[in-house]
Structure formats: structure tokens, C-alpha cells
Amino acid sequence: MRGSTAKTVLIFLLLYLLAGLAFQLDKAEAGIKTLQAVVTSVSDGDTVHVKIGNKDEKVRLIGVNTPEISHPELGIKEQPFGREAAEYTKRRLLGKKIWLELDVGQRDKYGRILAYVWLSPPSSGSEKEVRAKMYNAELLLNGYAQVMTVPPNVKYSSLFVKFQQEARSKKKGLWGVAPAPIKTKVAYVGNSRTKKFHYPDCRWAKEISPANRVSFSSREQAVRAGYVPCKVCNP
Ligand SMILES: [Zn+2]
């Protein structure tokens, strides 16, 4: 009687351990789910076109924002480092096989897939792995992008902030670009009463009352408008 009870307990214990082990294996095998894709073209630093199977998709990288490249038709002006970021993504991703990891929100309002782009299949998603193999992280670590967190896609957002701080403190990429000097468009200043024009720093230019003050972007423009050069600053 005693022996059989012990045996039963032992069997249950064994079954319990086996079940636990099977569950662990299952978890490890599940890992991080990804979609395999091939990059067919690059729109800019953070947006690429891919083929998934034989389906064409546009992919916007999650959590990062690269500076704009110029889109005159949309009235978007080139931002510092926009061109560099786009070139970098082209160099790194064009024609390559990538693995897309999705977060909670899988598409944006433009129908683009929102994804973390892995350069080789991820296993744990640890910080070490993210640093080494995720392209979103690579953009941040090299200063090609800034963090842009859009809930609910926040799985790696705290890591991304950390990477951005690292790049910033090392003045990498866009963090090392000096702000563009503010160009004064006004090259010459005219007085509509006297019909004379001056360099903006001429003392007579400074005396012109706001009501009579006109600006010219070139000397030619002033002359064509019938203005004559000031004899003091001789523009
Ligand atoms: Zn003058």
C-alpha cells in the first residue's frame, strides 16, 4: 500500500516536471514572431518598400524619425542630415533580406506596416541583441534618427531613448550638425522717400522710418526699382 502511494506521487511529480519542461520549450520556440521580407526600394531614412512573399508593402520603422529629404511637391524642405539618413538606409537595407517584428498597432492610417526591422532573426529581444541586430536601433545609435514614440507601439521605447542619449552625448550624426546659420534675406535697404538704397548696416539705413523702409534682395533689384546708391555706404 505504502509503496504504491509513493509510486503514484513519483509519477505525478514526473508528469508535472515534464509538463513544465514542455511549456518552457514551447516558449523558447515561440521567441519573437517575425515576417520575412526583402527591401525593394528606400523612400527615406525610416521608410522602405518591401516584398513579403510576392506582396508589395510599404514599411515605416517604429519609434524613430529621420530628418526629411526635400519633397517640393509637398512643400517639405530638406532638413539637415535628411539626405545622409536616406543614403545610409539605402546602403544598409536595399536588396537585403530583413525580418519584421510588429507591435500592437500593425498599420498606420496610410496603410503602411509599422515594424521593428531586424537584420537577422531575433531570439530574446535583449538589449544586447537589439543593439547588434535591429536597424531601428542602429539609426538611433548612429545619430541618423530621433526617437518618436507613438503609443501603443512602445515595446522598445525606453531602450530607444537610451540609445538616442548615447548618440547625442557622442555628437553622432545629426547631433553633431551645427544649426544652420540664419540667412538674412535682406541684402539692401531702400528709402522710398529719398529713393536711395543702402547696406543694412549703414547709419542712414538705420535712420529710415519704418513707413519708408523697403528691402531688396539684390543690388539689381534696387536699381531696377529706380533707387540710387547711397554715397556714404556706397552699395
Ligand atoms: Zn548708405
JSON list of C-alpha atoms and ligand atoms in Angstrom, two decimals:
[
{"chain": "A", "resi": 1, "resn": "MET", "atom": "CA", "xyz": [0.00, 0.00, 0.00]},
{"chain": "A", "resi": 2, "resn": "ARG", "atom": "CA", "xyz": [2.68, 2.44, 1.07]},
{"chain": "A", "resi": 3, "resn": "GLY", "atom": "CA", "xyz": [4.90, 1.60, -1.89]},
{"chain": "A", "resi": 4, "resn": "SER", "atom": "CA", "xyz": [2.16, 2.20, -4.44]},
{"chain": "A", "resi": 5, "resn": "THR", "atom": "CA", "xyz": [1.29, 5.60, -2.93]},
{"chain": "A", "resi": 6, "resn": "ALA", "atom": "CA", "xyz": [4.90, 6.66, -3.20]},
{"chain": "A", "resi": 7, "resn": "LYS", "atom": "CA", "xyz": [4.94, 5.41, -6.77]},
{"chain": "A", "resi": 8, "resn": "THR", "atom": "CA", "xyz": [1.82, 7.41, -7.63]},
{"chain": "A", "resi": 9, "resn": "VAL", "atom": "CA", "xyz": [3.31, 10.55, -6.11]},
{"chain": "A", "resi": 10, "resn": "LEU", "atom": "CA", "xyz": [6.50, 10.00, -8.05]},
{"chain": "A", "resi": 11, "resn": "ILE", "atom": "CA", "xyz": [4.64, 9.54, -11.33]},
{"chain": "A", "resi": 12, "resn": "PHE", "atom": "CA", "xyz": [2.64, 12.72, -10.75]},
{"chain": "A", "resi": 13, "resn": "LEU", "atom": "CA", "xyz": [5.80, 14.59, -9.89]},
{"chain": "A", "resi": 14, "resn": "LEU", "atom": "CA", "xyz": [7.43, 13.36, -13.07]},
{"chain": "A", "resi": 15, "resn": "LEU", "atom": "CA", "xyz": [4.42, 14.31, -15.19]},
{"chain": "A", "resi": 16, "resn": "TYR", "atom": "CA", "xyz": [4.39, 17.74, -13.60]},
{"chain": "A", "resi": 17, "resn": "LEU", "atom": "CA", "xyz": [8.07, 18.29, -14.39]},
{"chain": "A", "resi": 18, "resn": "LEU", "atom": "CA", "xyz": [7.63, 17.07, -17.96]},
{"chain": "A", "resi": 19, "resn": "ALA", "atom": "CA", "xyz": [4.68, 19.38, -18.50]},
{"chain": "A", "resi": 20, "resn": "GLY", "atom": "CA", "xyz": [6.72, 22.29, -17.16]},
{"chain": "A", "resi": 21, "resn": "LEU", "atom": "CA", "xyz": [9.61, 21.44, -19.44]},
{"chain": "A", "resi": 22, "resn": "ALA", "atom": "CA", "xyz": [7.35, 21.17, -22.48]},
{"chain": "A", "resi": 23, "resn": "PHE", "atom": "CA", "xyz": [5.90, 24.60, -21.67]},
{"chain": "A", "resi": 24, "resn": "GLN", "atom": "CA", "xyz": [9.40, 26.09, -21.39]},
{"chain": "A", "resi": 25, "resn": "LEU", "atom": "CA", "xyz": [10.42, 24.63, -24.75]},
{"chain": "A", "resi": 26, "resn": "ASP", "atom": "CA", "xyz": [7.31, 25.96, -26.35]},
{"chain": "A", "resi": 27, "resn": "LYS", "atom": "CA", "xyz": [8.02, 29.43, -25.02]},
{"chain": "A", "resi": 28, "resn": "ALA", "atom": "CA", "xyz": [11.58, 29.39, -26.30]},
{"chain": "A", "resi": 29, "resn": "GLU", "atom": "CA", "xyz": [10.49, 28.19, -29.70]},
{"chain": "A", "resi": 30, "resn": "ALA", "atom": "CA", "xyz": [7.86, 30.91, -29.99]},
{"chain": "A", "resi": 31, "resn": "GLY", "atom": "CA", "xyz": [10.55, 33.59, -29.40]},
{"chain": "A", "resi": 32, "resn": "ILE", "atom": "CA", "xyz": [9.84, 36.79, -31.32]},
{"chain": "A", "resi": 33, "resn": "LYS", "atom": "CA", "xyz": [7.47, 36.42, -34.21]},
{"chain": "A", "resi": 34, "resn": "THR", "atom": "CA", "xyz": [8.69, 37.99, -37.42]},
{"chain": "A", "resi": 35, "resn": "LEU", "atom": "CA", "xyz": [7.74, 38.33, -41.06]},
{"chain": "A", "resi": 36, "resn": "GLN", "atom": "CA", "xyz": [10.49, 37.77, -43.54]},
{"chain": "A", "resi": 37, "resn": "ALA", "atom": "CA", "xyz": [10.75, 40.45, -46.25]},
{"chain": "A", "resi": 38, "resn": "VAL", "atom": "CA", "xyz": [13.09, 41.79, -48.92]},
{"chain": "A", "resi": 39, "resn": "VAL", "atom": "CA", "xyz": [13.74, 45.51, -49.31]},
{"chain": "A", "resi": 40, "resn": "THR", "atom": "CA", "xyz": [12.93, 46.62, -52.87]},
{"chain": "A", "resi": 41, "resn": "SER", "atom": "CA", "xyz": [13.35, 50.39, -52.52]},
{"chain": "A", "resi": 42, "resn": "VAL", "atom": "CA", "xyz": [14.06, 53.09, -49.94]},
{"chain": "A", "resi": 43, "resn": "SER", "atom": "CA", "xyz": [11.81, 56.18, -49.64]},
{"chain": "A", "resi": 44, "resn": "ASP", "atom": "CA", "xyz": [13.82, 57.86, -46.92]},
{"chain": "A", "resi": 45, "resn": "GLY", "atom": "CA", "xyz": [15.75, 57.01, -43.77]},
{"chain": "A", "resi": 46, "resn": "ASP", "atom": "CA", "xyz": [12.79, 55.50, -41.95]},
{"chain": "A", "resi": 47, "resn": "THR", "atom": "CA", "xyz": [10.51, 54.24, -44.74]},
{"chain": "A", "resi": 48, "resn": "VAL", "atom": "CA", "xyz": [11.13, 51.39, -47.16]},
{"chain": "A", "resi": 49, "resn": "HIS", "atom": "CA", "xyz": [9.26, 49.31, -49.70]},
{"chain": "A", "resi": 50, "resn": "VAL", "atom": "CA", "xyz": [9.43, 45.54, -49.29]},
{"chain": "A", "resi": 51, "resn": "LYS", "atom": "CA", "xyz": [8.18, 42.34, -50.75]},
{"chain": "A", "resi": 52, "resn": "ILE", "atom": "CA", "xyz": [6.61, 39.87, -48.34]},
{"chain": "A", "resi": 53, "resn": "GLY", "atom": "CA", "xyz": [6.19, 36.70, -50.34]},
{"chain": "A", "resi": 54, "resn": "ASN", "atom": "CA", "xyz": [5.05, 38.27, -53.59]},
{"chain": "A", "resi": 55, "resn": "LYS", "atom": "CA", "xyz": [3.12, 41.10, -51.97]},
{"chain": "A", "resi": 56, "resn": "ASP", "atom": "CA", "xyz": [4.44, 44.69, -52.11]},
{"chain": "A", "resi": 57, "resn": "GLU", "atom": "CA", "xyz": [4.22, 46.60, -48.84]},
{"chain": "A", "resi": 58, "resn": "LYS", "atom": "CA", "xyz": [5.42, 49.94, -47.53]},
{"chain": "A", "resi": 59, "resn": "VAL", "atom": "CA", "xyz": [7.05, 49.77, -44.11]},
{"chain": "A", "resi": 60, "resn": "ARG", "atom": "CA", "xyz": [7.50, 52.63, -41.64]},
{"chain": "A", "resi": 61, "resn": "LEU", "atom": "CA", "xyz": [10.02, 51.91, -38.90]},
{"chain": "A", "resi": 62, "resn": "ILE", "atom": "CA", "xyz": [8.59, 52.13, -35.38]},
{"chain": "A", "resi": 63, "resn": "GLY", "atom": "CA", "xyz": [9.87, 54.55, -32.78]},
{"chain": "A", "resi": 64, "resn": "VAL", "atom": "CA", "xyz": [12.26, 56.57, -34.92]},
{"chain": "A", "resi": 65, "resn": "ASN", "atom": "CA", "xyz": [12.08, 59.63, -37.14]},
{"chain": "A", "resi": 66, "resn": "THR", "atom": "CA", "xyz": [14.79, 60.54, -39.63]},
{"chain": "A", "resi": 67, "resn": "PRO", "atom": "CA", "xyz": [15.13, 64.13, -40.90]},
{"chain": "A", "resi": 68, "resn": "GLU", "atom": "CA", "xyz": [13.10, 64.89, -44.03]},
{"chain": "A", "resi": 69, "resn": "ILE", "atom": "CA", "xyz": [14.53, 64.90, -47.50]},
{"chain": "A", "resi": 70, "resn": "SER", "atom": "CA", "xyz": [13.06, 67.53, -49.82]},
{"chain": "A", "resi": 71, "resn": "HIS", "atom": "CA", "xyz": [9.63, 66.93, -51.34]},
{"chain": "A", "resi": 72, "resn": "PRO", "atom": "CA", "xyz": [8.96, 70.16, -53.26]},
{"chain": "A", "resi": 73, "resn": "GLU", "atom": "CA", "xyz": [5.54, 68.87, -54.35]},
{"chain": "A", "resi": 74, "resn": "LEU", "atom": "CA", "xyz": [4.50, 68.59, -50.70]},
{"chain": "A", "resi": 75, "resn": "GLY", "atom": "CA", "xyz": [6.22, 71.80, -49.67]},
{"chain": "A", "resi": 76, "resn": "ILE", "atom": "CA", "xyz": [8.65, 69.87, -47.47]},
{"chain": "A", "resi": 77, "resn": "LYS", "atom": "CA", "xyz": [12.11, 71.32, -47.24]},
{"chain": "A", "resi": 78, "resn": "GLU", "atom": "CA", "xyz": [15.24, 69.29, -46.79]},
{"chain": "A", "resi": 79, "resn": "GLN", "atom": "CA", "xyz": [16.31, 69.07, -43.14]},
{"chain": "A", "resi": 80, "resn": "PRO", "atom": "CA", "xyz": [19.93, 68.79, -42.02]},
{"chain": "A", "resi": 81, "resn": "PHE", "atom": "CA", "xyz": [21.05, 65.17, -42.30]},
{"chain": "A", "resi": 82, "resn": "GLY", "atom": "CA", "xyz": [17.92, 64.04, -44.19]},
{"chain": "A", "resi": 83, "resn": "ARG", "atom": "CA", "xyz": [19.89, 63.16, -47.31]},
{"chain": "A", "resi": 84, "resn": "GLU", "atom": "CA", "xyz": [22.55, 61.34, -45.27]},
{"chain": "A", "resi": 85, "resn": "ALA", "atom": "CA", "xyz": [19.95, 59.27, -43.40]},
{"chain": "A", "resi": 86, "resn": "ALA", "atom": "CA", "xyz": [18.25, 58.22, -46.64]},
{"chain": "A", "resi": 87, "resn": "GLU", "atom": "CA", "xyz": [21.58, 57.28, -48.21]},
{"chain": "A", "resi": 88, "resn": "TYR", "atom": "CA", "xyz": [22.54, 55.31, -45.13]},
{"chain": "A", "resi": 89, "resn": "THR", "atom": "CA", "xyz": [19.33, 53.29, -45.17]},
{"chain": "A", "resi": 90, "resn": "LYS", "atom": "CA", "xyz": [19.79, 52.64, -48.89]},
{"chain": "A", "resi": 91, "resn": "ARG", "atom": "CA", "xyz": [23.30, 51.38, -48.27]},
{"chain": "A", "resi": 92, "resn": "ARG", "atom": "CA", "xyz": [22.29, 49.19, -45.34]},
{"chain": "A", "resi": 93, "resn": "LEU", "atom": "CA", "xyz": [18.94, 47.78, -46.47]},
{"chain": "A", "resi": 94, "resn": "LEU", "atom": "CA", "xyz": [18.38, 47.97, -50.22]},
{"chain": "A", "resi": 95, "resn": "GLY", "atom": "CA", "xyz": [18.09, 44.48, -51.69]},
{"chain": "A", "resi": 96, "resn": "LYS", "atom": "CA", "xyz": [18.56, 42.88, -48.27]},
{"chain": "A", "resi": 97, "resn": "LYS", "atom": "CA", "xyz": [16.52, 40.25, -46.52]},
{"chain": "A", "resi": 98, "resn": "ILE", "atom": "CA", "xyz": [15.02, 41.60, -43.28]},
{"chain": "A", "resi": 99, "resn": "TRP", "atom": "CA", "xyz": [12.75, 40.31, -40.51]},
{"chain": "A", "resi": 100, "resn": "LEU", "atom": "CA", "xyz": [9.83, 42.50, -39.47]},
{"chain": "A", "resi": 101, "resn": "GLU", "atom": "CA", "xyz": [8.61, 42.44, -35.89]},
{"chain": "A", "resi": 102, "resn": "LEU", "atom": "CA", "xyz": [5.22, 44.07, -35.36]},
{"chain": "A", "resi": 103, "resn": "ASP", "atom": "CA", "xyz": [3.92, 45.72, -32.21]},
{"chain": "A", "resi": 104, "resn": "VAL", "atom": "CA", "xyz": [0.35, 46.34, -31.04]},
{"chain": "A", "resi": 105, "resn": "GLY", "atom": "CA", "xyz": [-0.60, 48.75, -33.81]},
{"chain": "A", "resi": 106, "resn": "GLN", "atom": "CA", "xyz": [0.27, 46.96, -37.04]},
{"chain": "A", "resi": 107, "resn": "ARG", "atom": "CA", "xyz": [-0.54, 49.61, -39.67]},
{"chain": "A", "resi": 108, "resn": "ASP", "atom": "CA", "xyz": [-0.79, 53.39, -39.73]},
{"chain": "A", "resi": 109, "resn": "LYS", "atom": "CA", "xyz": [-3.55, 55.47, -41.32]},
{"chain": "A", "resi": 110, "resn": "TYR", "atom": "CA", "xyz": [-1.69, 55.40, -44.65]},
{"chain": "A", "resi": 111, "resn": "GLY", "atom": "CA", "xyz": [-1.80, 51.60, -44.65]},
{"chain": "A", "resi": 112, "resn": "ARG", "atom": "CA", "xyz": [1.92, 51.25, -44.06]},
{"chain": "A", "resi": 113, "resn": "ILE", "atom": "CA", "xyz": [3.13, 48.32, -41.97]},
{"chain": "A", "resi": 114, "resn": "LEU", "atom": "CA", "xyz": [4.70, 49.56, -38.71]},
{"chain": "A", "resi": 115, "resn": "ALA", "atom": "CA", "xyz": [7.69, 47.44, -37.80]},
{"chain": "A", "resi": 116, "resn": "TYR", "atom": "CA", "xyz": [10.93, 46.85, -36.00]},
{"chain": "A", "resi": 117, "resn": "VAL", "atom": "CA", "xyz": [13.40, 45.83, -38.69]},
{"chain": "A", "resi": 118, "resn": "TRP", "atom": "CA", "xyz": [15.74, 43.01, -37.72]},
{"chain": "A", "resi": 119, "resn": "LEU", "atom": "CA", "xyz": [18.83, 42.38, -39.82]},
{"chain": "A", "resi": 120, "resn": "SER", "atom": "CA", "xyz": [18.89, 38.75, -38.70]},
{"chain": "A", "resi": 121, "resn": "PRO", "atom": "CA", "xyz": [16.22, 36.73, -36.89]},
{"chain": "A", "resi": 122, "resn": "PRO", "atom": "CA", "xyz": [15.89, 37.82, -33.24]},
{"chain": "A", "resi": 123, "resn": "SER", "atom": "CA", "xyz": [15.68, 35.37, -30.37]},
{"chain": "A", "resi": 124, "resn": "SER", "atom": "CA", "xyz": [15.33, 37.07, -26.98]},
{"chain": "A", "resi": 125, "resn": "GLY", "atom": "CA", "xyz": [14.99, 40.73, -27.83]},
{"chain": "A", "resi": 126, "resn": "SER", "atom": "CA", "xyz": [17.51, 41.57, -25.12]},
{"chain": "A", "resi": 127, "resn": "GLU", "atom": "CA", "xyz": [19.23, 44.94, -25.11]},
{"chain": "A", "resi": 128, "resn": "LYS", "atom": "CA", "xyz": [22.39, 43.33, -26.44]},
{"chain": "A", "resi": 129, "resn": "GLU", "atom": "CA", "xyz": [20.50, 41.78, -29.31]},
{"chain": "A", "resi": 130, "resn": "VAL", "atom": "CA", "xyz": [18.59, 44.97, -30.10]},
{"chain": "A", "resi": 131, "resn": "ARG", "atom": "CA", "xyz": [21.87, 46.92, -30.25]},
{"chain": "A", "resi": 132, "resn": "ALA", "atom": "CA", "xyz": [23.51, 44.39, -32.52]},
{"chain": "A", "resi": 133, "resn": "LYS", "atom": "CA", "xyz": [20.75, 43.38, -34.87]},
{"chain": "A", "resi": 134, "resn": "MET", "atom": "CA", "xyz": [17.85, 45.86, -35.00]},
{"chain": "A", "resi": 135, "resn": "TYR", "atom": "CA", "xyz": [18.00, 48.55, -37.69]},
{"chain": "A", "resi": 136, "resn": "ASN", "atom": "CA", "xyz": [15.70, 50.99, -35.81]},
{"chain": "A", "resi": 137, "resn": "ALA", "atom": "CA", "xyz": [18.28, 50.93, -33.00]},
{"chain": "A", "resi": 138, "resn": "GLU", "atom": "CA", "xyz": [21.17, 51.30, -35.44]},
{"chain": "A", "resi": 139, "resn": "LEU", "atom": "CA", "xyz": [19.66, 54.53, -36.81]},
{"chain": "A", "resi": 140, "resn": "LEU", "atom": "CA", "xyz": [19.43, 55.97, -33.30]},
{"chain": "A", "resi": 141, "resn": "LEU", "atom": "CA", "xyz": [22.87, 54.78, -32.16]},
{"chain": "A", "resi": 142, "resn": "ASN", "atom": "CA", "xyz": [24.49, 56.45, -35.19]},
{"chain": "A", "resi": 143, "resn": "GLY", "atom": "CA", "xyz": [22.54, 59.68, -34.96]},
{"chain": "A", "resi": 144, "resn": "TYR", "atom": "CA", "xyz": [20.56, 59.20, -38.17]},
{"chain": "A", "resi": 145, "resn": "ALA", "atom": "CA", "xyz": [17.21, 59.43, -36.37]},
{"chain": "A", "resi": 146, "resn": "GLN", "atom": "CA", "xyz": [15.48, 60.84, -33.34]},
{"chain": "A", "resi": 147, "resn": "VAL", "atom": "CA", "xyz": [13.13, 58.92, -31.08]},
{"chain": "A", "resi": 148, "resn": "MET", "atom": "CA", "xyz": [9.47, 59.25, -31.98]},
{"chain": "A", "resi": 149, "resn": "THR", "atom": "CA", "xyz": [7.26, 57.22, -29.68]},
{"chain": "A", "resi": 150, "resn": "VAL", "atom": "CA", "xyz": [3.71, 56.66, -30.87]},
{"chain": "A", "resi": 151, "resn": "PRO", "atom": "CA", "xyz": [1.59, 54.55, -28.48]},
{"chain": "A", "resi": 152, "resn": "PRO", "atom": "CA", "xyz": [0.61, 51.77, -28.44]},
{"chain": "A", "resi": 153, "resn": "ASN", "atom": "CA", "xyz": [3.87, 50.75, -30.16]},
{"chain": "A", "resi": 154, "resn": "VAL", "atom": "CA", "xyz": [6.21, 51.16, -27.21]},
{"chain": "A", "resi": 155, "resn": "LYS", "atom": "CA", "xyz": [7.86, 47.75, -26.80]},
{"chain": "A", "resi": 156, "resn": "TYR", "atom": "CA", "xyz": [11.43, 49.09, -27.12]},
{"chain": "A", "resi": 157, "resn": "SER", "atom": "CA", "xyz": [10.80, 52.79, -26.44]},
{"chain": "A", "resi": 158, "resn": "SER", "atom": "CA", "xyz": [12.87, 53.05, -23.26]},
{"chain": "A", "resi": 159, "resn": "LEU", "atom": "CA", "xyz": [15.83, 51.38, -24.97]},
{"chain": "A", "resi": 160, "resn": "PHE", "atom": "CA", "xyz": [15.42, 53.76, -27.90]},
{"chain": "A", "resi": 161, "resn": "VAL", "atom": "CA", "xyz": [15.57, 56.78, -25.58]},
{"chain": "A", "resi": 162, "resn": "LYS", "atom": "CA", "xyz": [18.74, 55.36, -24.04]},
{"chain": "A", "resi": 163, "resn": "PHE", "atom": "CA", "xyz": [20.34, 54.87, -27.49]},
{"chain": "A", "resi": 164, "resn": "GLN", "atom": "CA", "xyz": [19.44, 58.41, -28.52]},
{"chain": "A", "resi": 165, "resn": "GLN", "atom": "CA", "xyz": [21.07, 59.81, -25.40]},
{"chain": "A", "resi": 166, "resn": "GLU", "atom": "CA", "xyz": [24.24, 57.88, -26.19]},
{"chain": "A", "resi": 167, "resn": "ALA", "atom": "CA", "xyz": [24.37, 59.22, -29.76]},
{"chain": "A", "resi": 168, "resn": "ARG", "atom": "CA", "xyz": [23.65, 62.72, -28.55]},
{"chain": "A", "resi": 169, "resn": "SER", "atom": "CA", "xyz": [26.40, 62.73, -25.95]},
{"chain": "A", "resi": 170, "resn": "LYS", "atom": "CA", "xyz": [28.87, 61.48, -28.59]},
{"chain": "A", "resi": 171, "resn": "LYS", "atom": "CA", "xyz": [27.60, 64.11, -31.08]},
{"chain": "A", "resi": 172, "resn": "LYS", "atom": "CA", "xyz": [26.94, 61.41, -33.64]},
{"chain": "A", "resi": 173, "resn": "GLY", "atom": "CA", "xyz": [25.29, 62.18, -36.97]},
{"chain": "A", "resi": 174, "resn": "LEU", "atom": "CA", "xyz": [22.59, 64.81, -36.74]},
{"chain": "A", "resi": 175, "resn": "TRP", "atom": "CA", "xyz": [23.61, 65.62, -33.16]},
{"chain": "A", "resi": 176, "resn": "GLY", "atom": "CA", "xyz": [26.92, 66.94, -34.47]},
{"chain": "A", "resi": 177, "resn": "VAL", "atom": "CA", "xyz": [25.40, 69.20, -37.10]},
{"chain": "A", "resi": 178, "resn": "ALA", "atom": "CA", "xyz": [25.61, 72.86, -36.16]},
{"chain": "A", "resi": 179, "resn": "PRO", "atom": "CA", "xyz": [22.30, 74.68, -36.54]},
{"chain": "A", "resi": 180, "resn": "ALA", "atom": "CA", "xyz": [22.08, 76.30, -39.97]},
{"chain": "A", "resi": 181, "resn": "PRO", "atom": "CA", "xyz": [23.02, 79.98, -39.85]},
{"chain": "A", "resi": 182, "resn": "ILE", "atom": "CA", "xyz": [20.02, 82.24, -40.17]},
{"chain": "A", "resi": 183, "resn": "LYS", "atom": "CA", "xyz": [20.41, 83.85, -43.56]},
{"chain": "A", "resi": 184, "resn": "THR", "atom": "CA", "xyz": [19.39, 87.45, -43.72]},
{"chain": "A", "resi": 185, "resn": "LYS", "atom": "CA", "xyz": [17.44, 87.71, -46.90]},
{"chain": "A", "resi": 186, "resn": "VAL", "atom": "CA", "xyz": [17.66, 91.48, -46.82]},
{"chain": "A", "resi": 187, "resn": "ALA", "atom": "CA", "xyz": [20.75, 92.47, -48.76]},
{"chain": "A", "resi": 188, "resn": "TYR", "atom": "CA", "xyz": [19.90, 96.15, -49.30]},
{"chain": "A", "resi": 189, "resn": "VAL", "atom": "CA", "xyz": [17.57, 98.64, -47.69]},
{"chain": "A", "resi": 190, "resn": "GLY", "atom": "CA", "xyz": [15.89, 101.45, -49.57]},
{"chain": "A", "resi": 191, "resn": "ASN", "atom": "CA", "xyz": [14.18, 104.65, -48.55]},
{"chain": "A", "resi": 192, "resn": "SER", "atom": "CA", "xyz": [11.02, 105.11, -50.59]},
{"chain": "A", "resi": 193, "resn": "ARG", "atom": "CA", "xyz": [11.03, 108.85, -49.90]},
{"chain": "A", "resi": 194, "resn": "THR", "atom": "CA", "xyz": [14.62, 109.63, -50.98]},
{"chain": "A", "resi": 195, "resn": "LYS", "atom": "CA", "xyz": [14.86, 106.75, -53.48]},
{"chain": "A", "resi": 196, "resn": "LYS", "atom": "CA", "xyz": [18.30, 105.87, -52.14]},
{"chain": "A", "resi": 197, "resn": "PHE", "atom": "CA", "xyz": [19.44, 102.40, -51.16]},
{"chain": "A", "resi": 198, "resn": "HIS", "atom": "CA", "xyz": [21.96, 101.29, -48.55]},
{"chain": "A", "resi": 199, "resn": "TYR", "atom": "CA", "xyz": [23.67, 98.34, -46.97]},
{"chain": "A", "resi": 200, "resn": "PRO", "atom": "CA", "xyz": [21.53, 97.34, -43.97]},
{"chain": "A", "resi": 201, "resn": "ASP", "atom": "CA", "xyz": [24.30, 98.38, -41.58]},
{"chain": "A", "resi": 202, "resn": "CYS", "atom": "CA", "xyz": [24.70, 101.89, -43.00]},
{"chain": "A", "resi": 203, "resn": "ARG", "atom": "CA", "xyz": [23.90, 104.55, -40.41]},
{"chain": "A", "resi": 204, "resn": "TRP", "atom": "CA", "xyz": [21.49, 106.18, -42.87]},
{"chain": "A", "resi": 205, "resn": "ALA", "atom": "CA", "xyz": [19.73, 102.88, -43.43]},
{"chain": "A", "resi": 206, "resn": "LYS", "atom": "CA", "xyz": [19.09, 102.73, -39.70]},
{"chain": "A", "resi": 207, "resn": "GLU", "atom": "CA", "xyz": [17.52, 106.19, -39.81]},
{"chain": "A", "resi": 208, "resn": "ILE", "atom": "CA", "xyz": [14.84, 105.24, -42.34]},
{"chain": "A", "resi": 209, "resn": "SER", "atom": "CA", "xyz": [11.41, 105.35, -40.77]},
{"chain": "A", "resi": 210, "resn": "PRO", "atom": "CA", "xyz": [9.52, 102.06, -40.91]},
{"chain": "A", "resi": 211, "resn": "ALA", "atom": "CA", "xyz": [6.92, 103.62, -43.20]},
{"chain": "A", "resi": 212, "resn": "ASN", "atom": "CA", "xyz": [9.54, 104.41, -45.85]},
{"chain": "A", "resi": 213, "resn": "ARG", "atom": "CA", "xyz": [11.69, 101.34, -45.42]},
{"chain": "A", "resi": 214, "resn": "VAL", "atom": "CA", "xyz": [11.85, 98.86, -48.33]},
{"chain": "A", "resi": 215, "resn": "SER", "atom": "CA", "xyz": [14.02, 95.76, -48.74]},
{"chain": "A", "resi": 216, "resn": "PHE", "atom": "CA", "xyz": [15.87, 94.45, -51.76]},
{"chain": "A", "resi": 217, "resn": "SER", "atom": "CA", "xyz": [17.45, 91.04, -52.09]},
{"chain": "A", "resi": 218, "resn": "SER", "atom": "CA", "xyz": [19.90, 92.22, -54.76]},
{"chain": "A", "resi": 219, "resn": "ARG", "atom": "CA", "xyz": [21.54, 95.42, -56.00]},
{"chain": "A", "resi": 220, "resn": "GLU", "atom": "CA", "xyz": [19.99, 94.87, -59.39]},
{"chain": "A", "resi": 221, "resn": "GLN", "atom": "CA", "xyz": [16.54, 94.77, -57.90]},
{"chain": "A", "resi": 222, "resn": "ALA", "atom": "CA", "xyz": [17.12, 98.14, -56.20]},
{"chain": "A", "resi": 223, "resn": "VAL", "atom": "CA", "xyz": [18.46, 99.76, -59.35]},
{"chain": "A", "resi": 224, "resn": "ARG", "atom": "CA", "xyz": [15.61, 98.42, -61.46]},
{"chain": "A", "resi": 225, "resn": "ALA", "atom": "CA", "xyz": [13.18, 99.87, -58.94]},
{"chain": "A", "resi": 226, "resn": "GLY", "atom": "CA", "xyz": [14.73, 103.28, -59.62]},
{"chain": "A", "resi": 227, "resn": "TYR", "atom": "CA", "xyz": [16.81, 103.60, -56.45]},
{"chain": "A", "resi": 228, "resn": "VAL", "atom": "CA", "xyz": [20.27, 105.12, -56.44]},
{"chain": "A", "resi": 229, "resn": "PRO", "atom": "CA", "xyz": [23.19, 104.01, -54.25]},
{"chain": "A", "resi": 230, "resn": "CYS", "atom": "CA", "xyz": [23.89, 105.94, -51.08]},
{"chain": "A", "resi": 231, "resn": "LYS", "atom": "CA", "xyz": [27.09, 107.97, -51.25]},
{"chain": "A", "resi": 232, "resn": "VAL", "atom": "CA", "xyz": [28.06, 107.09, -47.70]},
{"chain": "A", "resi": 233, "resn": "CYS", "atom": "CA", "xyz": [27.96, 103.26, -47.71]},
{"chain": "A", "resi": 234, "resn": "ASN", "atom": "CA", "xyz": [28.35, 103.04, -51.47]},
{"chain": "A", "resi": 235, "resn": "PRO", "atom": "CA", "xyz": [26.46, 99.79, -52.03]},
{"chain": "B", "resi": 1, "resn": "ZN", "atom": "ZN", "xyz": [24.05, 104.27, -47.01]}
]
